[in-house]
Structure formats: C-alpha cells, structure tokens
XYZ file of C-alpha atoms in Angstrom:
352
model
C 51.303 -1.271 72.279
C 49.027 -2.224 69.239
C 51.642 -0.836 66.608
C 49.799 0.749 63.918
C 50.549 -0.678 60.664
C 50.836 1.213 57.356
C 51.241 -1.139 54.554
C 48.321 -3.291 52.894
C 50.233 -6.477 52.762
C 52.925 -7.813 55.508
C 54.460 -11.005 56.226
C 55.866 -12.421 59.584
C 59.546 -11.657 60.246
C 60.849 -13.551 63.403
C 61.141 -17.311 64.093
C 57.058 -17.360 64.734
C 57.163 -17.267 60.861
C 57.695 -21.052 60.411
C 54.642 -21.783 62.230
C 52.490 -19.338 60.751
C 52.992 -20.553 57.301
C 50.619 -22.927 56.715
C 48.092 -20.568 57.253
C 49.068 -17.538 55.315
C 46.233 -17.368 52.156
C 48.525 -18.376 48.998
C 48.426 -15.952 46.212
C 47.915 -17.181 42.872
C 50.883 -17.534 40.980
C 51.590 -14.790 38.140
C 51.498 -15.484 34.623
C 55.450 -15.861 34.034
C 55.889 -18.226 37.223
C 56.145 -21.778 37.062
C 56.370 -23.699 40.171
C 58.677 -26.339 40.312
C 57.125 -29.594 41.828
C 58.911 -32.417 42.492
C 57.667 -36.274 41.767
C 58.476 -38.214 44.459
C 57.375 -42.499 44.344
C 57.914 -44.822 47.192
C 58.044 -48.335 46.419
C 56.347 -50.036 49.156
C 57.707 -53.592 49.596
C 55.584 -56.409 51.430
C 55.236 -55.788 55.090
C 57.005 -52.399 54.719
C 57.753 -49.910 57.799
C 54.482 -47.781 58.117
C 56.363 -45.756 60.627
C 59.235 -44.942 58.373
C 56.813 -44.439 55.261
C 54.651 -41.916 56.826
C 57.138 -40.134 58.397
C 59.053 -39.433 55.141
C 55.492 -38.898 53.462
C 54.593 -36.451 56.082
C 57.750 -34.274 55.715
C 56.948 -33.593 52.029
C 53.165 -32.977 52.773
C 53.879 -30.712 55.283
C 56.355 -28.727 53.017
C 53.620 -28.167 50.429
C 51.610 -26.726 53.327
C 54.075 -24.512 54.469
C 54.964 -23.249 50.809
C 53.284 -20.596 48.702
C 52.917 -23.569 45.862
C 52.996 -27.444 46.199
C 56.836 -28.135 46.220
C 55.983 -31.879 46.037
C 53.672 -34.400 44.500
C 53.736 -38.299 45.399
C 52.626 -41.900 44.397
C 53.019 -45.095 45.621
C 53.724 -48.332 43.834
C 53.848 -52.109 44.918
C 56.084 -54.927 43.439
C 52.702 -57.195 42.728
C 49.199 -56.236 43.838
C 47.480 -52.976 44.172
C 47.145 -53.575 47.813
C 50.593 -54.060 50.301
C 50.605 -54.940 53.580
C 52.857 -53.063 55.930
C 54.757 -54.464 59.098
C 51.491 -53.835 61.392
C 49.330 -56.237 58.849
C 47.454 -52.856 57.569
C 46.522 -52.945 53.871
C 47.626 -50.129 51.771
C 46.084 -49.329 48.325
C 48.723 -48.079 45.940
C 48.339 -46.445 42.842
C 50.053 -48.655 40.751
C 52.431 -51.446 40.220
C 56.332 -50.772 39.777
C 56.438 -52.702 36.321
C 54.185 -50.274 34.805
C 55.773 -47.219 36.480
C 56.203 -44.503 33.552
C 60.257 -43.793 34.643
C 60.396 -40.194 33.044
C 59.710 -37.177 35.217
C 60.472 -39.044 38.641
C 62.813 -36.713 40.869
C 63.133 -39.292 43.712
C 62.508 -42.601 44.061
C 62.457 -44.490 47.770
C 62.510 -47.931 48.388
C 60.384 -48.753 51.456
C 61.730 -51.855 53.376
C 60.620 -53.316 56.963
C 61.774 -55.688 59.483
C 60.383 -58.526 57.767
C 60.441 -57.179 54.216
C 60.798 -59.082 51.471
C 63.893 -58.551 49.732
C 64.293 -60.920 46.881
C 65.629 -59.053 43.749
C 63.582 -59.991 41.179
C 64.903 -59.289 37.484
C 61.905 -56.968 36.285
C 62.267 -55.281 39.590
C 65.889 -54.452 39.031
C 65.456 -53.360 35.310
C 62.912 -50.676 36.324
C 65.011 -49.192 39.022
C 67.857 -49.238 36.485
C 65.816 -47.440 34.374
C 64.537 -44.754 36.520
C 68.176 -44.242 37.446
C 68.890 -43.767 33.571
C 66.227 -41.013 33.521
C 68.693 -39.276 36.586
C 66.509 -39.828 39.364
C 67.548 -39.563 42.907
C 67.539 -42.688 44.606
C 66.594 -43.700 48.242
C 65.690 -46.135 50.567
C 63.766 -46.708 54.430
C 64.889 -49.439 56.686
C 66.364 -52.115 54.485
C 65.562 -51.018 51.027
C 69.202 -50.239 50.382
C 69.359 -53.994 49.656
C 67.149 -53.767 46.429
C 69.643 -50.791 44.920
C 72.488 -52.330 46.008
C 71.628 -55.222 43.978
C 70.877 -53.508 41.088
C 74.134 -52.077 40.891
C 72.894 -48.258 41.889
C 74.885 -47.889 45.463
C 77.897 -49.033 43.760
C 80.594 -46.423 45.196
C 77.973 -44.563 47.292
C 77.625 -44.229 50.899
C 74.454 -45.649 52.631
C 72.959 -47.189 55.552
C 70.548 -50.037 56.311
C 69.050 -51.336 59.813
C 71.683 -53.127 61.738
C 69.732 -56.651 60.963
C 70.230 -56.717 57.420
C 73.889 -54.890 57.725
C 75.855 -58.204 57.652
C 74.083 -59.537 54.538
C 74.366 -56.263 53.052
C 78.251 -55.947 53.684
C 79.052 -59.449 52.470
C 76.938 -59.772 49.325
C 77.702 -55.755 47.937
C 81.449 -55.008 49.013
C 81.421 -52.105 46.722
C 78.828 -50.137 48.820
C 79.925 -48.154 51.589
C 77.950 -48.971 54.181
C 78.075 -46.478 56.904
C 76.825 -47.123 60.880
C 74.541 -43.542 60.827
C 70.746 -43.232 61.488
C 70.878 -41.620 57.480
C 72.890 -41.106 54.719
C 72.919 -38.609 51.923
C 75.543 -39.051 49.543
C 75.076 -37.315 45.999
C 72.065 -38.518 44.658
C 71.493 -41.400 47.052
C 69.744 -41.175 50.304
C 68.926 -43.898 52.972
C 67.751 -43.900 56.534
C 68.369 -47.447 58.828
C 64.989 -47.255 60.644
C 61.672 -45.447 61.308
C 62.642 -42.719 63.462
C 65.367 -41.268 61.216
C 63.377 -41.433 58.220
C 61.612 -38.009 59.382
C 65.319 -36.502 59.823
C 66.404 -37.797 56.397
C 63.593 -36.198 54.468
C 64.127 -32.773 56.476
C 67.949 -32.877 55.197
C 66.108 -33.590 51.792
C 64.108 -30.504 52.290
C 66.717 -28.191 53.436
C 68.801 -29.155 49.909
C 65.820 -28.616 47.761
C 64.254 -25.438 49.422
C 66.554 -24.212 52.290
C 65.704 -23.619 55.865
C 62.959 -21.671 55.972
C 60.643 -24.423 54.539
C 62.541 -27.191 56.928
C 61.861 -24.691 59.827
C 58.285 -24.513 59.470
C 58.089 -28.231 58.914
C 59.973 -28.982 61.929
C 57.809 -26.414 63.977
C 54.523 -28.988 63.128
C 55.956 -32.088 62.982
C 59.101 -31.803 65.342
C 57.776 -29.432 68.336
C 57.848 -32.780 70.418
C 61.336 -34.295 69.509
C 63.603 -33.586 72.595
C 67.025 -33.015 73.138
C 66.782 -35.710 75.687
C 65.512 -38.970 74.599
C 63.116 -39.401 77.735
C 59.847 -39.912 78.347
C 59.274 -37.355 80.753
C 61.152 -34.297 79.219
C 58.731 -31.530 78.273
C 58.391 -29.797 75.138
C 59.882 -26.421 74.713
C 58.747 -23.157 73.346
C 60.667 -20.639 71.562
C 61.432 -18.945 75.287
C 62.752 -21.983 76.723
C 65.196 -22.452 74.046
C 68.402 -23.125 75.838
C 70.562 -22.047 72.932
C 69.248 -18.203 73.557
C 71.074 -15.826 76.109
C 69.091 -15.837 79.457
C 68.071 -12.199 79.384
C 66.443 -12.923 75.699
C 64.601 -15.555 76.968
C 63.423 -13.824 79.833
C 61.870 -11.584 77.756
C 60.300 -13.722 75.114
C 58.722 -15.106 78.551
C 57.139 -12.385 79.598
C 55.974 -11.760 76.107
C 54.317 -15.033 76.206
C 52.929 -14.691 79.634
C 51.515 -10.965 78.991
C 49.480 -11.258 75.424
C 46.144 -9.854 76.954
C 47.873 -6.522 78.286
C 50.841 -6.330 76.834
C 53.968 -4.654 78.672
C 55.632 -1.613 77.252
C 59.211 -2.644 75.762
C 60.710 -0.173 77.889
C 59.491 -2.455 80.588
C 60.773 -5.518 79.238
C 64.215 -4.606 79.066
C 63.801 -3.525 82.656
C 62.481 -6.970 84.080
C 65.520 -8.490 82.473
C 68.225 -6.051 84.068
C 69.475 -4.933 80.165
C 69.213 -1.558 78.289
C 66.492 -1.232 75.717
C 69.329 -0.873 73.249
C 70.854 -4.435 74.355
C 67.444 -5.649 73.649
C 66.988 -4.661 70.439
C 70.558 -6.110 69.211
C 69.527 -9.472 70.930
C 66.084 -9.401 69.001
C 68.065 -8.455 65.906
C 70.257 -11.030 66.047
C 68.434 -14.186 67.343
C 65.044 -13.369 66.160
C 65.336 -11.527 63.333
C 62.809 -8.687 64.066
C 62.573 -5.631 66.425
C 61.108 -6.490 70.011
C 57.794 -4.716 69.103
C 57.592 -6.292 65.650
C 58.025 -9.794 67.583
C 55.789 -8.911 70.236
C 52.810 -8.196 67.792
C 53.596 -11.507 65.792
C 53.449 -13.403 69.261
C 50.120 -11.757 69.653
C 48.725 -12.463 66.215
C 49.856 -16.335 66.465
C 47.728 -16.668 69.739
C 44.886 -14.996 67.950
C 45.578 -17.566 64.883
C 45.309 -20.379 67.393
C 42.114 -19.307 69.396
C 40.337 -18.693 66.104
C 41.093 -21.869 65.087
C 40.336 -23.793 68.369
C 37.599 -22.052 70.022
C 34.038 -20.582 69.017
C 35.140 -17.262 70.713
C 33.640 -13.958 69.168
C 36.149 -12.017 66.877
C 36.244 -9.011 69.852
C 36.600 -11.667 72.794
C 39.949 -12.899 70.840
C 41.078 -9.397 70.036
C 41.030 -8.277 73.953
C 42.251 -11.567 74.612
C 45.291 -11.088 72.804
C 45.902 -7.467 73.584
C 44.295 -5.166 70.734
C 42.191 -2.381 71.459
C 39.241 -3.021 69.364
C 37.821 -5.776 66.847
C 38.637 -3.448 63.973
C 41.842 -2.783 64.861
C 42.662 -6.711 65.423
C 41.004 -7.640 61.961
C 42.888 -5.070 60.034
C 46.266 -6.670 61.634
C 44.989 -9.694 60.862
C 44.292 -9.576 57.330
C 47.650 -7.793 56.913
C 49.525 -10.703 57.968
C 47.540 -13.732 56.897
C 45.841 -12.320 53.820
C 42.438 -13.241 54.904
C 39.930 -12.197 57.677
C 39.620 -13.287 60.947
C 36.156 -14.291 60.012
C 37.521 -17.008 57.547
C 39.431 -19.090 60.179
C 38.017 -22.010 61.505
C 35.588 -22.821 59.145
C 33.234 -20.655 60.961
C 31.562 -17.374 60.615
C 32.215 -15.034 63.567
C 31.371 -11.421 64.757
C-alpha cells in the first residue's frame, strides 16, 4: 500500500494540494524568471473596521504563503497621523501618510472605512486618489470607503456597494454611481465590499482574477475552513469526505481512507465497501479528486504526517507508523519528494 515512488520530485495532484501548498519548500527562482509582485495600499480612515481590514489583508498574506513566490506586498497609510484608531479603539501604526504616497507602481489602493469612520472628503485626499487613478491603479473600498472614491469622481459609471447605513447619502450625493445591494461588487478596475464579512469574499474573488482557482483554493483551505453553507453557530465544519456535492459512493471511500490511515485498506476493499466496481471508483476519483485512488490515499497519509510533524513531538518513526508507512526510511523519502524537505525539518525541531 505504500506505493513505491520513482521520481525525485513530486507534487500533490489531488484536492489535498491546496492545503499543503504553504508547506512545500519554495525553490529559488531561475535566472530568467521575474516574479510579478503586486503592490497593494490600504488607506485607513479614522475608526476604520479592523475586521474588514484584517480579512482583506489576511487573504493576500495567505496567498503569498501558498504560492511559490510572493504575489503581493502591502503597505498602510493614513490621512493625517502616524497612528490610526480602529472601530475597536486599537491604534494601528501606518507606513506613512496618504499625501506622501508615491502614486507610481501601485496596483491596487483600498480605502478602509467603518461604521463611524470619518468621511469628510478633504481636497488633498481627493487629489491624491485621482493621482493614483491616473497611474492606472485599481481602486477599492471596504465598508463605506466608496464614499471617498465617489466624491473624487472615481466611481462615475461604475457599479459598487457600500454599508447600508451609508447607502442613502451616497445615492443622494452621487447619482452617477451605480449602487448595488450586494455584499461585494467587482466592476472592471473597481472593487468594493459592504462590510466585514464580505471583505474576505471580495479579496478571494480578486485573487481568482489575478492567479486563478489554484491559489484561491489554497487560501480558502486555510482561512475559510469554518465557513458553513448554513450560517448557524452549531453547524459543524466538514472535511473533504463530507462534501455534499460529491457522489455518495465517493464520500464513503474518502471517509474510509480518512479513518484508516495507520493501517491502509486495499483499493479493491475500498471499492467493495462502497458497493462500486474498481473501474467506477477510478472514474470518480479522476473526475472529482484529480487523482487516482492510490495516489489520493498516499497524499492523505502524507498530509496527516505533515500535521503530526507540526503539532506533536513524536519521533519520525512513530509518525511513519501512524500514517501507514512500513518504515521511517520509506516515509522520509516520500515526504521529501512531496515537500522538498526532510521530515526532520518540520516543526522547527530535530527528530529521529
């Protein structure tokens, strides 16, 4: 069941790859590769929503974590002081003032508002926002930050959203803005979210535009693991094997694999327990999991091993046995081939 690996370097193929991307050793870029790193600037208004801000920032920081190279770098700025107070009264030190911001080279600028944020559109603020737009940066807003962009004329003809409490004022003052009743809106190079909960969803949509589904799934595996379909407090988190969109037979096999890591079952036995043929199981895995059953089983065991290496002080031999490998040598070879580092390097401690 271990599955002999013949290649010196292998990658995760199944849906488990998204959650493991952050732990694969990064390779140094080649001499001809120039990674594209987007510059994102967050303008923090006084009494901005810290939850909306951190949700948006967390998305891009996590994208850097799961990618092979940094995809984003971000900075913060204020309208006046070096410290901005959030809606919770927490002071946040910023990197500089908006008036001193170099408008060149900005890929995305996001105005971060809040329920009690100050929305007085000062002339120097408007001028700087227009300068940034002139340099072809995308513009965004959180909560009611759309108000400042609208005042600068940067949302004329664009669709956007805003917190319901600020809706009436924006509609009355800026009739050329196409206000939408949605949690978040993306219209060409303008993005906006209405509150804290939608900030993450908006940034995930931006990540998908920039880098595709692969990066987004990796971020979602880390940040959105507890987001239920039903918005209820007692809704339990579901694993891959409990995804209701998957066929019942496939869910049965996935659950069996998850429950039998230490002593892996034979592939034919898995098919028998699910009341399907081996050929049917192969087709299900190819269609829904992007891997063969044996490959997915191996990746499941390696994922379990990675978590144990991070979260326990057990020896490599003990973890190898707990994850269904016949010996530590074979386990170490498999682990290095998938993660590019030996298991002794995981968790920051030396193991034997």
